[in-house]
């Protein structure tokens, strides 16, 4: 009888152990897959999105991007890294949760740091326009420091060819990032008169062009006409304007390229 009892206790213990193991196995979350949308702007080296040593997708250099990475989740969450393709340096990481299936990260890389907090500021008055300015270039004769943005209103008479510049606002000492948000009333033009906002860029704290000695300025117009038009916005709209000078080798062009990258941060 004692032997039967001992056998029963032994079998009960084994069954309990197996049941506990089965419960533990069931507690392990199943493998899932997340579709991560990465979009934004990369102002520097090509970036690789990696999980361990696996490259999930590529974010091209000096361009806007919109790319999808499929991330396998084995735990509650996984971590993916953003690294420079050339140096293999990890410069930021992103946590990816198990749910929802479709996730999105808006990324701005200024060449030094990555932020996923970039936002497009809405105007407070729906009749106004708004924008931030960012001066960026790989022109070797750029002096490399902060700049001042001097915003003016240009009025041009299409019949008499008279023109005038009315100062609006100067945003001072802006480094390699976007300026503060500017909100202005939109301008209207007629057959007789054209009105638009323009911005000039200076070395911070001066009225000097932000370039090194030796730059070829032969194609640059008089200083008052070396500006970038701020256009393309309608009432109620906001922009993130990337401003870059045209150039060829050591010669500056006569104007600037203006690109609104706000779409990728909405």
PDB file of C-alpha atoms in Angstrom:
ATOM      1  CA  UNK A   1       0.000   0.000   0.000  1.00  0.00           C
ATOM      2  CA  UNK A   2       2.884   2.313   0.936  1.00  0.00           C
ATOM      3  CA  UNK A   3       4.533   1.535  -2.411  1.00  0.00           C
ATOM      4  CA  UNK A   4       1.294   2.424  -4.269  1.00  0.00           C
ATOM      5  CA  UNK A   5       1.053   5.730  -2.378  1.00  0.00           C
ATOM      6  CA  UNK A   6       4.673   6.585  -3.116  1.00  0.00           C
ATOM      7  CA  UNK A   7       4.145   5.813  -6.814  1.00  0.00           C
ATOM      8  CA  UNK A   8       1.025   7.993  -6.872  1.00  0.00           C
ATOM      9  CA  UNK A   9       2.885  10.896  -5.223  1.00  0.00           C
ATOM     10  CA  UNK A  10       5.792  10.519  -7.682  1.00  0.00           C
ATOM     11  CA  UNK A  11       3.462  10.512 -10.703  1.00  0.00           C
ATOM     12  CA  UNK A  12       1.529  13.517  -9.329  1.00  0.00           C
ATOM     13  CA  UNK A  13       4.794  15.453  -8.861  1.00  0.00           C
ATOM     14  CA  UNK A  14       5.927  14.685 -12.427  1.00  0.00           C
ATOM     15  CA  UNK A  15       2.527  15.698 -13.829  1.00  0.00           C
ATOM     16  CA  UNK A  16       2.607  18.957 -11.877  1.00  0.00           C
ATOM     17  CA  UNK A  17       6.110  19.688 -13.175  1.00  0.00           C
ATOM     18  CA  UNK A  18       5.098  19.044 -16.779  1.00  0.00           C
ATOM     19  CA  UNK A  19       2.003  21.215 -16.358  1.00  0.00           C
ATOM     20  CA  UNK A  20       4.161  24.056 -14.981  1.00  0.00           C
ATOM     21  CA  UNK A  21       6.558  23.703 -17.927  1.00  0.00           C
ATOM     22  CA  UNK A  22       3.673  23.840 -20.386  1.00  0.00           C
ATOM     23  CA  UNK A  23       2.379  27.001 -18.708  1.00  0.00           C
ATOM     24  CA  UNK A  24       5.824  28.606 -18.955  1.00  0.00           C
ATOM     25  CA  UNK A  25       6.054  27.694 -22.623  1.00  0.00           C
ATOM     26  CA  UNK A  26       2.651  29.239 -23.250  1.00  0.00           C
ATOM     27  CA  UNK A  27       3.830  32.425 -21.451  1.00  0.00           C
ATOM     28  CA  UNK A  28       6.515  33.014 -24.095  1.00  0.00           C
ATOM     29  CA  UNK A  29       5.020  35.482 -26.623  1.00  0.00           C
ATOM     30  CA  UNK A  30       4.806  34.258 -30.209  1.00  0.00           C
ATOM     31  CA  UNK A  31       6.998  35.813 -32.882  1.00  0.00           C
ATOM     32  CA  UNK A  32       5.359  38.726 -34.689  1.00  0.00           C
ATOM     33  CA  UNK A  33       6.315  41.148 -37.462  1.00  0.00           C
ATOM     34  CA  UNK A  34       5.956  44.942 -37.440  1.00  0.00           C
ATOM     35  CA  UNK A  35       5.874  47.149 -40.533  1.00  0.00           C
ATOM     36  CA  UNK A  36       7.900  50.221 -39.546  1.00  0.00           C
ATOM     37  CA  UNK A  37       7.628  53.272 -41.831  1.00  0.00           C
ATOM     38  CA  UNK A  38      10.656  55.566 -41.581  1.00  0.00           C
ATOM     39  CA  UNK A  39      10.356  58.977 -43.189  1.00  0.00           C
ATOM     40  CA  UNK A  40      12.086  62.321 -42.914  1.00  0.00           C
ATOM     41  CA  UNK A  41      15.304  63.971 -44.031  1.00  0.00           C
ATOM     42  CA  UNK A  42      18.940  62.853 -43.936  1.00  0.00           C
ATOM     43  CA  UNK A  43      21.428  65.724 -44.312  1.00  0.00           C
ATOM     44  CA  UNK A  44      24.581  63.624 -44.176  1.00  0.00           C
ATOM     45  CA  UNK A  45      25.991  60.158 -44.843  1.00  0.00           C
ATOM     46  CA  UNK A  46      23.806  57.276 -46.018  1.00  0.00           C
ATOM     47  CA  UNK A  47      22.237  55.544 -43.022  1.00  0.00           C
ATOM     48  CA  UNK A  48      21.583  51.847 -42.544  1.00  0.00           C
ATOM     49  CA  UNK A  49      18.667  50.672 -40.433  1.00  0.00           C
ATOM     50  CA  UNK A  50      19.900  47.554 -38.643  1.00  0.00           C
ATOM     51  CA  UNK A  51      18.753  44.893 -36.214  1.00  0.00           C
ATOM     52  CA  UNK A  52      21.895  43.316 -34.903  1.00  0.00           C
ATOM     53  CA  UNK A  53      24.020  42.850 -38.002  1.00  0.00           C
ATOM     54  CA  UNK A  54      21.044  42.589 -40.346  1.00  0.00           C
ATOM     55  CA  UNK A  55      20.447  45.607 -42.595  1.00  0.00           C
ATOM     56  CA  UNK A  56      16.684  46.170 -42.819  1.00  0.00           C
ATOM     57  CA  UNK A  57      16.651  49.201 -45.145  1.00  0.00           C
ATOM     58  CA  UNK A  58      18.746  52.154 -46.364  1.00  0.00           C
ATOM     59  CA  UNK A  59      18.149  55.896 -45.853  1.00  0.00           C
ATOM     60  CA  UNK A  60      19.931  57.756 -48.650  1.00  0.00           C
ATOM     61  CA  UNK A  61      22.354  60.616 -47.990  1.00  0.00           C
ATOM     62  CA  UNK A  62      21.383  64.276 -48.442  1.00  0.00           C
ATOM     63  CA  UNK A  63      17.772  63.600 -49.320  1.00  0.00           C
ATOM     64  CA  UNK A  64      14.271  63.072 -48.064  1.00  0.00           C
ATOM     65  CA  UNK A  65      13.293  59.447 -47.538  1.00  0.00           C
ATOM     66  CA  UNK A  66      10.288  57.233 -47.035  1.00  0.00           C
ATOM     67  CA  UNK A  67      11.282  53.646 -46.405  1.00  0.00           C
ATOM     68  CA  UNK A  68       9.792  50.499 -44.852  1.00  0.00           C
ATOM     69  CA  UNK A  69      11.584  48.130 -42.467  1.00  0.00           C
ATOM     70  CA  UNK A  70      10.008  44.785 -41.496  1.00  0.00           C
ATOM     71  CA  UNK A  71      11.011  44.087 -37.892  1.00  0.00           C
ATOM     72  CA  UNK A  72      10.688  40.636 -36.304  1.00  0.00           C
ATOM     73  CA  UNK A  73       9.555  40.925 -32.658  1.00  0.00           C
ATOM     74  CA  UNK A  74      10.408  38.009 -30.375  1.00  0.00           C
ATOM     75  CA  UNK A  75       9.969  39.744 -27.008  1.00  0.00           C
ATOM     76  CA  UNK A  76       7.723  42.532 -25.756  1.00  0.00           C
ATOM     77  CA  UNK A  77       9.697  44.921 -27.957  1.00  0.00           C
ATOM     78  CA  UNK A  78      12.838  45.015 -30.077  1.00  0.00           C
ATOM     79  CA  UNK A  79      15.411  47.712 -30.794  1.00  0.00           C
ATOM     80  CA  UNK A  80      16.678  48.751 -34.207  1.00  0.00           C
ATOM     81  CA  UNK A  81      19.691  50.946 -34.821  1.00  0.00           C
ATOM     82  CA  UNK A  82      20.523  53.762 -37.234  1.00  0.00           C
ATOM     83  CA  UNK A  83      24.145  53.650 -38.273  1.00  0.00           C
ATOM     84  CA  UNK A  84      26.344  55.438 -40.784  1.00  0.00           C
ATOM     85  CA  UNK A  85      27.015  53.206 -43.764  1.00  0.00           C
ATOM     86  CA  UNK A  86      30.555  54.467 -44.214  1.00  0.00           C
ATOM     87  CA  UNK A  87      31.826  54.234 -40.625  1.00  0.00           C
ATOM     88  CA  UNK A  88      29.336  51.694 -39.178  1.00  0.00           C
ATOM     89  CA  UNK A  89      28.822  54.033 -36.228  1.00  0.00           C
ATOM     90  CA  UNK A  90      25.477  53.591 -34.453  1.00  0.00           C
ATOM     91  CA  UNK A  91      24.127  57.108 -33.934  1.00  0.00           C
ATOM     92  CA  UNK A  92      20.646  56.353 -32.603  1.00  0.00           C
ATOM     93  CA  UNK A  93      18.292  53.533 -31.672  1.00  0.00           C
ATOM     94  CA  UNK A  94      14.531  53.094 -31.962  1.00  0.00           C
ATOM     95  CA  UNK A  95      12.287  50.913 -29.791  1.00  0.00           C
ATOM     96  CA  UNK A  96       9.741  48.882 -31.768  1.00  0.00           C
ATOM     97  CA  UNK A  97       6.746  47.551 -29.856  1.00  0.00           C
ATOM     98  CA  UNK A  98       4.784  44.389 -30.716  1.00  0.00           C
ATOM     99  CA  UNK A  99       1.697  46.357 -31.713  1.00  0.00           C
ATOM    100  CA  UNK A 100       0.301  47.882 -33.784  1.00  0.00           C
ATOM    101  CA  UNK A 101       1.383  46.138 -36.974  1.00  0.00           C
ATOM    102  CA  UNK A 102       1.937  49.438 -38.809  1.00  0.00           C
ATOM    103  CA  UNK A 103       4.167  51.951 -36.995  1.00  0.00           C
ATOM    104  CA  UNK A 104       5.832  55.193 -38.113  1.00  0.00           C
ATOM    105  CA  UNK A 105       8.877  57.245 -37.105  1.00  0.00           C
ATOM    106  CA  UNK A 106       9.636  60.728 -38.447  1.00  0.00           C
ATOM    107  CA  UNK A 107      13.386  61.282 -38.411  1.00  0.00           C
ATOM    108  CA  UNK A 108      15.538  64.360 -38.973  1.00  0.00           C
ATOM    109  CA  UNK A 109      19.319  63.866 -39.169  1.00  0.00           C
ATOM    110  CA  UNK A 110      21.280  67.131 -39.320  1.00  0.00           C
ATOM    111  CA  UNK A 111      24.642  65.427 -39.767  1.00  0.00           C
ATOM    112  CA  UNK A 112      25.418  65.159 -36.056  1.00  0.00           C
ATOM    113  CA  UNK A 113      22.314  64.121 -34.175  1.00  0.00           C
ATOM    114  CA  UNK A 114      19.020  62.420 -34.952  1.00  0.00           C
ATOM    115  CA  UNK A 115      15.681  63.598 -33.635  1.00  0.00           C
ATOM    116  CA  UNK A 116      12.229  62.064 -33.981  1.00  0.00           C
ATOM    117  CA  UNK A 117      10.582  65.157 -32.447  1.00  0.00           C
ATOM    118  CA  UNK A 118      10.476  67.325 -35.577  1.00  0.00           C
ATOM    119  CA  UNK A 119       7.055  68.904 -36.052  1.00  0.00           C
ATOM    120  CA  UNK A 120       5.385  71.197 -38.563  1.00  0.00           C
ATOM    121  CA  UNK A 121       4.077  74.138 -36.548  1.00  0.00           C
ATOM    122  CA  UNK A 122       0.556  75.208 -37.578  1.00  0.00           C
ATOM    123  CA  UNK A 123      -0.256  78.886 -38.071  1.00  0.00           C
ATOM    124  CA  UNK A 124      -2.355  80.518 -35.363  1.00  0.00           C
ATOM    125  CA  UNK A 125      -4.335  82.483 -37.957  1.00  0.00           C
ATOM    126  CA  UNK A 126      -5.676  80.462 -40.914  1.00  0.00           C
ATOM    127  CA  UNK A 127      -5.212  83.502 -43.148  1.00  0.00           C
ATOM    128  CA  UNK A 128      -1.439  83.551 -42.536  1.00  0.00           C
ATOM    129  CA  UNK A 129       1.516  81.528 -43.777  1.00  0.00           C
ATOM    130  CA  UNK A 130       4.248  80.094 -41.571  1.00  0.00           C
ATOM    131  CA  UNK A 131       7.710  78.607 -41.997  1.00  0.00           C
ATOM    132  CA  UNK A 132      11.030  77.669 -40.459  1.00  0.00           C
ATOM    133  CA  UNK A 133      14.325  78.161 -42.326  1.00  0.00           C
ATOM    134  CA  UNK A 134      17.395  75.920 -42.417  1.00  0.00           C
ATOM    135  CA  UNK A 135      20.555  76.869 -44.290  1.00  0.00           C
ATOM    136  CA  UNK A 136      22.590  73.839 -45.303  1.00  0.00           C
ATOM    137  CA  UNK A 137      25.243  73.205 -47.935  1.00  0.00           C
ATOM    138  CA  UNK A 138      28.289  71.089 -48.713  1.00  0.00           C
ATOM    139  CA  UNK A 139      29.850  74.023 -50.610  1.00  0.00           C
ATOM    140  CA  UNK A 140      33.524  73.908 -49.526  1.00  0.00           C
ATOM    141  CA  UNK A 141      33.688  77.703 -49.272  1.00  0.00           C
ATOM    142  CA  UNK A 142      30.859  77.988 -46.740  1.00  0.00           C
ATOM    143  CA  UNK A 143      32.453  79.370 -43.596  1.00  0.00           C
ATOM    144  CA  UNK A 144      30.831  76.681 -41.444  1.00  0.00           C
ATOM    145  CA  UNK A 145      29.250  78.677 -38.618  1.00  0.00           C
ATOM    146  CA  UNK A 146      25.793  80.000 -37.678  1.00  0.00           C
ATOM    147  CA  UNK A 147      23.884  82.390 -39.934  1.00  0.00           C
ATOM    148  CA  UNK A 148      21.383  85.218 -39.698  1.00  0.00           C
ATOM    149  CA  UNK A 149      18.222  85.138 -41.829  1.00  0.00           C
ATOM    150  CA  UNK A 150      17.136  88.666 -42.837  1.00  0.00           C
ATOM    151  CA  UNK A 151      13.537  88.524 -44.111  1.00  0.00           C
ATOM    152  CA  UNK A 152      12.168  91.392 -46.177  1.00  0.00           C
ATOM    153  CA  UNK A 153       9.163  92.210 -48.315  1.00  0.00           C
ATOM    154  CA  UNK A 154      10.040  92.939 -51.946  1.00  0.00           C
ATOM    155  CA  UNK A 155       7.639  95.127 -53.920  1.00  0.00           C
ATOM    156  CA  UNK A 156       8.235  95.464 -57.661  1.00  0.00           C
ATOM    157  CA  UNK A 157       6.317  97.685 -60.089  1.00  0.00           C
ATOM    158  CA  UNK A 158       5.906  95.731 -63.331  1.00  0.00           C
ATOM    159  CA  UNK A 159       5.317  98.914 -65.349  1.00  0.00           C
ATOM    160  CA  UNK A 160       7.841 101.408 -63.978  1.00  0.00           C
ATOM    161  CA  UNK A 161      10.349  98.745 -62.815  1.00  0.00           C
ATOM    162  CA  UNK A 162      10.666 100.496 -59.477  1.00  0.00           C
ATOM    163  CA  UNK A 163      11.248  98.274 -56.481  1.00  0.00           C
ATOM    164  CA  UNK A 164      11.579  98.523 -52.735  1.00  0.00           C
ATOM    165  CA  UNK A 165      12.623  96.291 -49.858  1.00  0.00           C
ATOM    166  CA  UNK A 166      10.833  96.548 -46.515  1.00  0.00           C
ATOM    167  CA  UNK A 167      12.552  94.788 -43.573  1.00  0.00           C
ATOM    168  CA  UNK A 168      10.256  92.307 -41.806  1.00  0.00           C
ATOM    169  CA  UNK A 169      12.333  90.296 -39.333  1.00  0.00           C
ATOM    170  CA  UNK A 170      15.873  89.032 -38.726  1.00  0.00           C
ATOM    171  CA  UNK A 171      16.383  85.607 -37.156  1.00  0.00           C
ATOM    172  CA  UNK A 172      19.826  85.602 -35.571  1.00  0.00           C
ATOM    173  CA  UNK A 173      22.518  83.024 -34.891  1.00  0.00           C
ATOM    174  CA  UNK A 174      20.905  79.915 -36.387  1.00  0.00           C
ATOM    175  CA  UNK A 175      23.183  76.868 -36.422  1.00  0.00           C
ATOM    176  CA  UNK A 176      22.807  73.643 -38.387  1.00  0.00           C
ATOM    177  CA  UNK A 177      19.129  73.288 -37.582  1.00  0.00           C
ATOM    178  CA  UNK A 178      15.794  74.914 -38.334  1.00  0.00           C
ATOM    179  CA  UNK A 179      15.117  78.454 -37.191  1.00  0.00           C
ATOM    180  CA  UNK A 180      12.301  79.578 -34.956  1.00  0.00           C
ATOM    181  CA  UNK A 181       8.825  79.575 -36.484  1.00  0.00           C
ATOM    182  CA  UNK A 182       7.816  82.668 -38.453  1.00  0.00           C
ATOM    183  CA  UNK A 183       4.179  83.529 -39.154  1.00  0.00           C
ATOM    184  CA  UNK A 184       3.350  86.263 -41.677  1.00  0.00           C
ATOM    185  CA  UNK A 185       0.314  87.530 -43.587  1.00  0.00           C
ATOM    186  CA  UNK A 186       0.309  86.248 -47.191  1.00  0.00           C
ATOM    187  CA  UNK A 187       1.139  88.710 -49.957  1.00  0.00           C
ATOM    188  CA  UNK A 188      -0.877  89.251 -53.106  1.00  0.00           C
ATOM    189  CA  UNK A 189       0.341  90.468 -56.496  1.00  0.00           C
ATOM    190  CA  UNK A 190      -1.475  92.314 -59.275  1.00  0.00           C
ATOM    191  CA  UNK A 191      -0.785  92.942 -62.951  1.00  0.00           C
ATOM    192  CA  UNK A 192       0.945  96.156 -61.984  1.00  0.00           C
ATOM    193  CA  UNK A 193       2.741  95.130 -58.808  1.00  0.00           C
ATOM    194  CA  UNK A 194       4.505  91.995 -57.614  1.00  0.00           C
ATOM    195  CA  UNK A 195       4.987  91.392 -53.899  1.00  0.00           C
ATOM    196  CA  UNK A 196       6.864  88.547 -52.225  1.00  0.00           C
ATOM    197  CA  UNK A 197       8.905  87.719 -49.171  1.00  0.00           C
ATOM    198  CA  UNK A 198      12.620  87.209 -49.624  1.00  0.00           C
ATOM    199  CA  UNK A 199      15.405  86.164 -47.279  1.00  0.00           C
ATOM    200  CA  UNK A 200      19.099  87.052 -47.312  1.00  0.00           C
ATOM    201  CA  UNK A 201      21.665  84.932 -45.465  1.00  0.00           C
ATOM    202  CA  UNK A 202      24.601  86.463 -43.589  1.00  0.00           C
ATOM    203  CA  UNK A 203      27.408  85.296 -41.375  1.00  0.00           C
ATOM    204  CA  UNK A 204      25.942  85.527 -37.864  1.00  0.00           C
ATOM    205  CA  UNK A 205      26.217  88.988 -36.335  1.00  0.00           C
ATOM    206  CA  UNK A 206      27.310  90.654 -39.581  1.00  0.00           C
ATOM    207  CA  UNK A 207      26.081  91.700 -43.005  1.00  0.00           C
ATOM    208  CA  UNK A 208      28.802  89.621 -44.690  1.00  0.00           C
ATOM    209  CA  UNK A 209      28.076  86.672 -46.947  1.00  0.00           C
ATOM    210  CA  UNK A 210      28.738  83.393 -45.092  1.00  0.00           C
ATOM    211  CA  UNK A 211      31.628  82.233 -47.273  1.00  0.00           C
ATOM    212  CA  UNK A 212      35.389  81.891 -46.956  1.00  0.00           C
ATOM    213  CA  UNK A 213      38.022  84.022 -48.605  1.00  0.00           C
ATOM    214  CA  UNK A 214      38.819  82.789 -52.113  1.00  0.00           C
ATOM    215  CA  UNK A 215      35.235  82.058 -53.146  1.00  0.00           C
ATOM    216  CA  UNK A 216      34.390  83.136 -56.702  1.00  0.00           C
ATOM    217  CA  UNK A 217      31.612  85.762 -56.519  1.00  0.00           C
ATOM    218  CA  UNK A 218      31.709  86.734 -60.198  1.00  0.00           C
ATOM    219  CA  UNK A 219      28.206  85.345 -60.843  1.00  0.00           C
ATOM    220  CA  UNK A 220      26.668  86.851 -57.698  1.00  0.00           C
ATOM    221  CA  UNK A 221      24.529  89.960 -58.274  1.00  0.00           C
ATOM    222  CA  UNK A 222      24.681  93.088 -56.140  1.00  0.00           C
ATOM    223  CA  UNK A 223      24.185  92.238 -52.441  1.00  0.00           C
ATOM    224  CA  UNK A 224      20.614  93.567 -52.379  1.00  0.00           C
ATOM    225  CA  UNK A 225      19.653  91.143 -55.164  1.00  0.00           C
ATOM    226  CA  UNK A 226      21.432  88.108 -53.723  1.00  0.00           C
ATOM    227  CA  UNK A 227      18.433  86.608 -51.953  1.00  0.00           C
ATOM    228  CA  UNK A 228      16.107  83.630 -51.844  1.00  0.00           C
ATOM    229  CA  UNK A 229      12.386  84.135 -52.647  1.00  0.00           C
ATOM    230  CA  UNK A 230      10.021  82.639 -50.071  1.00  0.00           C
ATOM    231  CA  UNK A 231       7.148  81.395 -52.177  1.00  0.00           C
ATOM    232  CA  UNK A 232       4.825  78.476 -52.845  1.00  0.00           C
ATOM    233  CA  UNK A 233       2.726  78.865 -49.686  1.00  0.00           C
ATOM    234  CA  UNK A 234      -0.996  79.546 -49.533  1.00  0.00           C
ATOM    235  CA  UNK A 235      -2.980  80.943 -46.622  1.00  0.00           C
ATOM    236  CA  UNK A 236      -3.082  78.493 -43.711  1.00  0.00           C
ATOM    237  CA  UNK A 237      -0.006  76.528 -44.808  1.00  0.00           C
ATOM    238  CA  UNK A 238       3.265  75.945 -42.932  1.00  0.00           C
ATOM    239  CA  UNK A 239       6.633  74.905 -44.349  1.00  0.00           C
ATOM    240  CA  UNK A 240      10.060  73.620 -43.349  1.00  0.00           C
ATOM    241  CA  UNK A 241      12.264  75.382 -45.889  1.00  0.00           C
ATOM    242  CA  UNK A 242      15.714  73.999 -46.656  1.00  0.00           C
ATOM    243  CA  UNK A 243      17.802  76.779 -48.249  1.00  0.00           C
ATOM    244  CA  UNK A 244      21.007  76.002 -50.172  1.00  0.00           C
ATOM    245  CA  UNK A 245      23.161  78.163 -52.463  1.00  0.00           C
ATOM    246  CA  UNK A 246      23.727  77.200 -56.064  1.00  0.00           C
ATOM    247  CA  UNK A 247      27.420  76.726 -56.821  1.00  0.00           C
ATOM    248  CA  UNK A 248      29.916  75.155 -59.194  1.00  0.00           C
ATOM    249  CA  UNK A 249      33.334  74.224 -57.836  1.00  0.00           C
ATOM    250  CA  UNK A 250      34.460  77.472 -56.137  1.00  0.00           C
ATOM    251  CA  UNK A 251      31.941  79.743 -57.903  1.00  0.00           C
ATOM    252  CA  UNK A 252      28.696  80.792 -56.255  1.00  0.00           C
ATOM    253  CA  UNK A 253      25.523  80.900 -58.343  1.00  0.00           C
ATOM    254  CA  UNK A 254      23.240  83.894 -58.538  1.00  0.00           C
ATOM    255  CA  UNK A 255      20.541  82.553 -56.223  1.00  0.00           C
ATOM    256  CA  UNK A 256      19.454  79.759 -53.883  1.00  0.00           C
ATOM    257  CA  UNK A 257      17.541  76.496 -54.025  1.00  0.00           C
ATOM    258  CA  UNK A 258      14.461  76.378 -51.795  1.00  0.00           C
ATOM    259  CA  UNK A 259      12.930  73.024 -50.784  1.00  0.00           C
ATOM    260  CA  UNK A 260       9.977  72.448 -48.476  1.00  0.00           C
ATOM    261  CA  UNK A 261      10.430  69.166 -46.609  1.00  0.00           C
ATOM    262  CA  UNK A 262       7.399  69.595 -44.315  1.00  0.00           C
ATOM    263  CA  UNK A 263       5.503  66.775 -46.065  1.00  0.00           C
ATOM    264  CA  UNK A 264       7.764  64.183 -44.451  1.00  0.00           C
ATOM    265  CA  UNK A 265       7.080  65.445 -40.923  1.00  0.00           C
ATOM    266  CA  UNK A 266       3.292  65.779 -41.036  1.00  0.00           C
TER     267      UNK A 266
END
